[in-house]
Amino acid sequence: DGMVLPDLNIGGGIGVAYTSQDHPLDVGNTLEQVCAKLKAYAQKLDYPMPRLVMEPGRSMVATSGVTLYTIGSDKQIPNGRKYMAIDGGMGDNIRPSLYQAEYTSILANKAGMPNDETVTIAGKYCESGDILIQNASLPMVEAGDTLLVFGTGAYNYTMSSNYNRVPRPAMVLVNDGKDTTLLRRETYDDLLQMDSIPVHLDDASASGETLDQKSSLTTA
């Protein structure tokens, strides 16, 4: 109909390497090919060359962030997997549970030691799907070790939740040897601040009645 659009936004899609098996596109080479195709089609259709917009998305921030967990208990399945539990999981990183995203990890306090065992990293959210990493190759894992998971700078905080009423962790910026808290650690008071006790229940507590007594009086 003769309409000319000045901009063409081809969206995002610039990936990052979460594991050694990932091989993201080379941004410069990709843009060269996209521009060549766009220019050819514009000439073919006698269409004014639009301004090309490509959204970098996670490629800017994903690899700039890591998450630190503390290793807790372990569970060895006879003739099967060895599970190591952490003080986090699907509440701060839903991506593995939601669509089987994969991550690379190390033990930060044993970074120079050889990888001696393969374990599965499980979260603390009481769900069978709360698995952060399957088949993580690590040094001998012990309670109190610090697990560092790479590539968590994109989508982790924005998709985080208070699943099962668990407070979210803090977010800290580290730059030139200095640390700055960007987001303080949540507390249980933070989770409860929006709760409201109905007036009649509050009155029952003030009068010395238990909630069970008040309920029985109300339903009698």
Short mmCIF file of C-alpha atoms in Angstrom, two decimals:
data_model
loop_
_atom_site.label_atom_id
_atom_site.label_comp_id
_atom_site.label_asym_id
_atom_site.label_seq_id
_atom_site.Cartn_x
_atom_site.Cartn_y
_atom_site.Cartn_z
CA ASP A 1 0.00 0.00 0.00
CA GLY A 2 3.03 2.27 -0.34
CA MET A 3 3.82 2.43 3.38
CA VAL A 4 7.51 2.81 4.14
CA LEU A 5 8.77 1.66 7.52
CA PRO A 6 12.00 3.40 8.55
CA ASP A 7 13.10 0.77 11.07
CA LEU A 8 13.47 -3.01 10.96
CA ASN A 9 13.88 -4.70 14.35
CA ILE A 10 14.95 -8.32 13.96
CA GLY A 11 14.78 -8.96 17.71
CA GLY A 12 17.38 -10.70 19.83
CA GLY A 13 18.78 -14.17 19.68
CA ILE A 14 22.46 -13.47 20.38
CA GLY A 15 23.32 -16.43 22.59
CA VAL A 16 26.07 -16.97 25.15
CA ALA A 17 28.12 -19.99 26.16
CA TYR A 18 26.53 -21.50 29.26
CA THR A 19 28.55 -24.71 28.81
CA SER A 20 31.53 -25.83 26.73
CA GLN A 21 29.08 -27.36 24.25
CA ASP A 22 27.57 -23.96 23.41
CA HIS A 23 28.97 -22.07 20.44
CA PRO A 24 27.27 -18.66 20.12
CA LEU A 25 27.16 -16.78 16.84
CA ASP A 26 29.95 -14.35 16.12
CA VAL A 27 28.18 -10.99 16.39
CA GLY A 28 30.26 -9.17 13.78
CA ASN A 29 29.99 -11.95 11.20
CA THR A 30 26.27 -12.39 11.88
CA LEU A 31 25.53 -8.69 11.38
CA GLU A 32 27.52 -8.64 8.15
CA GLN A 33 25.41 -11.47 6.75
CA VAL A 34 22.14 -9.94 7.96
CA CYS A 35 23.03 -6.56 6.46
CA ALA A 36 24.00 -8.14 3.13
CA LYS A 37 20.67 -10.02 2.95
CA LEU A 38 18.69 -6.94 3.93
CA LYS A 39 20.45 -4.77 1.36
CA ALA A 40 19.85 -7.36 -1.40
CA TYR A 41 16.12 -7.61 -0.62
CA ALA A 42 15.74 -3.84 -0.38
CA GLN A 43 17.33 -3.40 -3.80
CA LYS A 44 15.24 -6.21 -5.27
CA LEU A 45 12.00 -4.66 -4.00
CA ASP A 46 13.14 -1.09 -4.69
CA TYR A 47 12.54 -0.38 -1.02
CA PRO A 48 14.35 2.32 0.96
CA MET A 49 17.03 0.78 3.18
CA PRO A 50 15.64 0.82 6.74
CA ARG A 51 17.57 1.33 9.91
CA LEU A 52 18.48 -2.13 11.22
CA VAL A 53 17.96 -2.80 14.94
CA MET A 54 19.18 -5.94 16.70
CA GLU A 55 18.65 -6.46 20.43
CA PRO A 56 21.74 -7.80 22.23
CA GLY A 57 19.70 -9.08 25.18
CA ARG A 58 21.42 -11.65 27.38
CA SER A 59 24.71 -11.37 25.48
CA MET A 60 25.39 -8.14 27.40
CA VAL A 61 24.73 -9.38 30.93
CA ALA A 62 24.48 -13.18 31.18
CA THR A 63 28.17 -13.92 31.56
CA SER A 64 28.76 -10.88 33.81
CA GLY A 65 26.90 -12.54 36.67
CA VAL A 66 27.53 -15.63 38.82
CA THR A 67 25.61 -17.18 41.70
CA LEU A 68 27.20 -18.49 44.89
CA TYR A 69 25.58 -21.31 46.89
CA THR A 70 26.61 -23.17 50.03
CA ILE A 71 26.69 -26.96 49.82
CA GLY A 72 24.63 -28.70 52.50
CA SER A 73 23.66 -32.35 52.85
CA ASP A 74 24.31 -35.18 50.42
CA LYS A 75 22.37 -38.29 49.41
CA GLN A 76 23.81 -41.29 47.61
CA ILE A 77 21.32 -43.44 45.71
CA PRO A 78 22.49 -47.09 45.74
CA ASN A 79 24.05 -47.82 42.35
CA GLY A 80 22.82 -44.40 41.19
CA ARG A 81 23.29 -40.66 41.48
CA LYS A 82 24.88 -38.74 44.29
CA TYR A 83 22.86 -35.64 45.17
CA MET A 84 24.27 -32.54 46.82
CA ALA A 85 21.80 -30.04 48.28
CA ILE A 86 22.36 -26.28 48.16
CA ASP A 87 20.81 -23.29 49.93
CA GLY A 88 19.01 -22.14 46.79
CA GLY A 89 17.56 -23.60 43.63
CA MET A 90 14.47 -23.05 41.51
CA GLY A 91 13.43 -19.95 43.44
CA ASP A 92 16.50 -18.01 42.30
CA ASN A 93 17.05 -19.91 39.02
CA ILE A 94 13.91 -21.43 37.50
CA ARG A 95 15.46 -21.99 34.06
CA PRO A 96 16.77 -25.56 34.60
CA SER A 97 13.39 -26.71 35.98
CA LEU A 98 11.35 -24.76 33.44
CA TYR A 99 13.14 -25.74 30.23
CA GLN A 100 16.21 -27.78 31.13
CA ALA A 101 18.73 -24.95 30.80
CA GLU A 102 22.30 -26.05 31.49
CA TYR A 103 25.02 -24.31 33.47
CA THR A 104 28.70 -24.71 34.29
CA SER A 105 29.86 -24.74 37.90
CA ILE A 106 32.97 -25.01 40.06
CA LEU A 107 33.69 -25.23 43.77
CA ALA A 108 35.03 -21.75 44.44
CA ASN A 109 36.95 -22.83 47.54
CA LYS A 110 38.51 -25.78 45.66
CA ALA A 111 38.98 -24.16 42.26
CA GLY A 112 42.53 -25.48 41.84
CA MET A 113 41.71 -29.07 42.72
CA PRO A 114 41.01 -31.84 40.16
CA ASN A 115 37.44 -32.95 39.50
CA ASP A 116 37.10 -36.29 41.29
CA GLU A 117 33.37 -36.96 41.24
CA THR A 118 30.15 -36.36 39.36
CA VAL A 119 27.16 -35.16 41.37
CA THR A 120 23.69 -33.77 40.82
CA ILE A 121 23.03 -30.38 42.40
CA ALA A 122 19.58 -30.24 44.01
CA GLY A 123 17.74 -27.23 45.42
CA LYS A 124 15.88 -26.80 48.70
CA TYR A 125 12.36 -26.06 47.43
CA CYS A 126 10.77 -29.46 48.10
CA GLU A 127 10.07 -30.25 44.44
CA SER A 128 11.30 -33.26 42.46
CA GLY A 129 12.07 -30.93 39.55
CA ASP A 130 14.26 -28.66 41.65
CA ILE A 131 17.52 -29.78 40.04
CA LEU A 132 20.03 -27.05 39.24
CA ILE A 133 22.72 -29.10 37.48
CA GLN A 134 22.81 -32.75 36.52
CA ASN A 135 26.17 -34.50 36.21
CA ALA A 136 28.28 -31.67 37.59
CA SER A 137 31.95 -32.64 37.50
CA LEU A 138 33.55 -31.29 40.68
CA PRO A 139 36.27 -31.96 43.24
CA MET A 140 35.21 -34.08 46.22
CA VAL A 141 32.17 -32.14 47.46
CA GLU A 142 31.67 -31.54 51.18
CA ALA A 143 29.16 -29.68 53.29
CA GLY A 144 30.17 -26.03 53.58
CA ASP A 145 31.80 -25.85 50.14
CA THR A 146 30.92 -22.84 47.97
CA LEU A 147 29.39 -23.73 44.62
CA LEU A 148 29.85 -21.05 41.96
CA VAL A 149 27.50 -21.21 38.95
CA PHE A 150 28.54 -19.21 35.89
CA GLY A 151 26.37 -17.26 33.47
CA THR A 152 23.53 -16.25 35.78
CA GLY A 153 23.47 -12.54 34.95
CA ALA A 154 20.42 -12.76 32.67
CA TYR A 155 16.88 -13.84 33.51
CA ASN A 156 17.74 -15.22 36.94
CA TYR A 157 16.64 -12.32 39.12
CA THR A 158 13.84 -11.23 36.78
CA MET A 159 12.38 -14.76 36.87
CA SER A 160 13.03 -15.38 40.58
CA SER A 161 10.25 -15.92 43.09
CA ASN A 162 9.47 -16.55 46.75
CA TYR A 163 8.46 -20.13 46.00
CA ASN A 164 7.39 -21.87 49.23
CA ARG A 165 7.93 -18.59 51.10
CA VAL A 166 11.71 -18.61 50.70
CA PRO A 167 13.41 -15.16 50.74
CA ARG A 168 15.51 -14.25 47.71
CA PRO A 169 19.30 -13.79 47.96
CA ALA A 170 21.23 -10.55 47.79
CA MET A 171 22.79 -9.17 44.62
CA VAL A 172 26.31 -7.73 44.87
CA LEU A 173 28.32 -5.76 42.30
CA VAL A 174 32.04 -6.50 42.32
CA ASN A 175 34.28 -4.08 40.44
CA ASP A 176 38.00 -3.32 40.77
CA GLY A 177 38.21 -5.25 44.01
CA LYS A 178 35.30 -3.39 45.60
CA ASP A 179 31.85 -4.78 46.40
CA THR A 180 28.57 -2.87 46.48
CA THR A 181 25.22 -4.30 47.46
CA LEU A 182 22.77 -3.69 44.63
CA LEU A 183 19.91 -5.65 46.18
CA ARG A 184 19.80 -6.55 49.85
CA ARG A 185 18.98 -10.05 50.98
CA GLU A 186 15.27 -10.53 51.66
CA THR A 187 14.07 -11.37 55.16
CA TYR A 188 10.98 -13.16 56.42
CA ASP A 189 9.70 -9.76 57.56
CA ASP A 190 9.84 -8.69 53.90
CA LEU A 191 7.69 -11.67 52.95
CA LEU A 192 5.16 -10.95 55.70
CA GLN A 193 4.84 -7.19 55.24
CA MET A 194 1.89 -7.53 52.86
CA ASP A 195 0.03 -10.02 55.07
CA SER A 196 -3.03 -8.77 56.93
CA ILE A 197 -4.65 -10.44 59.96
CA PRO A 198 -8.47 -10.13 59.90
CA VAL A 199 -9.75 -7.88 62.68
CA HIS A 200 -11.88 -10.55 64.37
CA LEU A 201 -8.88 -12.88 64.62
CA ASP A 202 -6.75 -10.08 66.04
CA ASP A 203 -9.48 -9.34 68.62
CA ALA A 204 -9.56 -13.00 69.61
CA SER A 205 -5.84 -12.96 70.28
CA ALA A 206 -6.13 -9.77 72.32
CA SER A 207 -8.94 -11.23 74.47
CA GLY A 208 -6.91 -14.32 75.31
CA GLU A 209 -8.91 -16.70 73.12
CA THR A 210 -7.00 -19.07 70.90
CA LEU A 211 -7.76 -19.09 67.19
CA ASP A 212 -9.21 -22.60 67.60
CA GLN A 213 -11.58 -21.35 70.29
CA LYS A 214 -12.62 -18.38 68.15
CA SER A 215 -13.20 -20.67 65.18
CA SER A 216 -15.36 -23.04 67.24
CA LEU A 217 -17.39 -20.13 68.58
CA THR A 218 -17.90 -18.78 65.09
CA THR A 219 -18.96 -22.09 63.57
CA ALA A 220 -21.11 -23.30 66.48
#
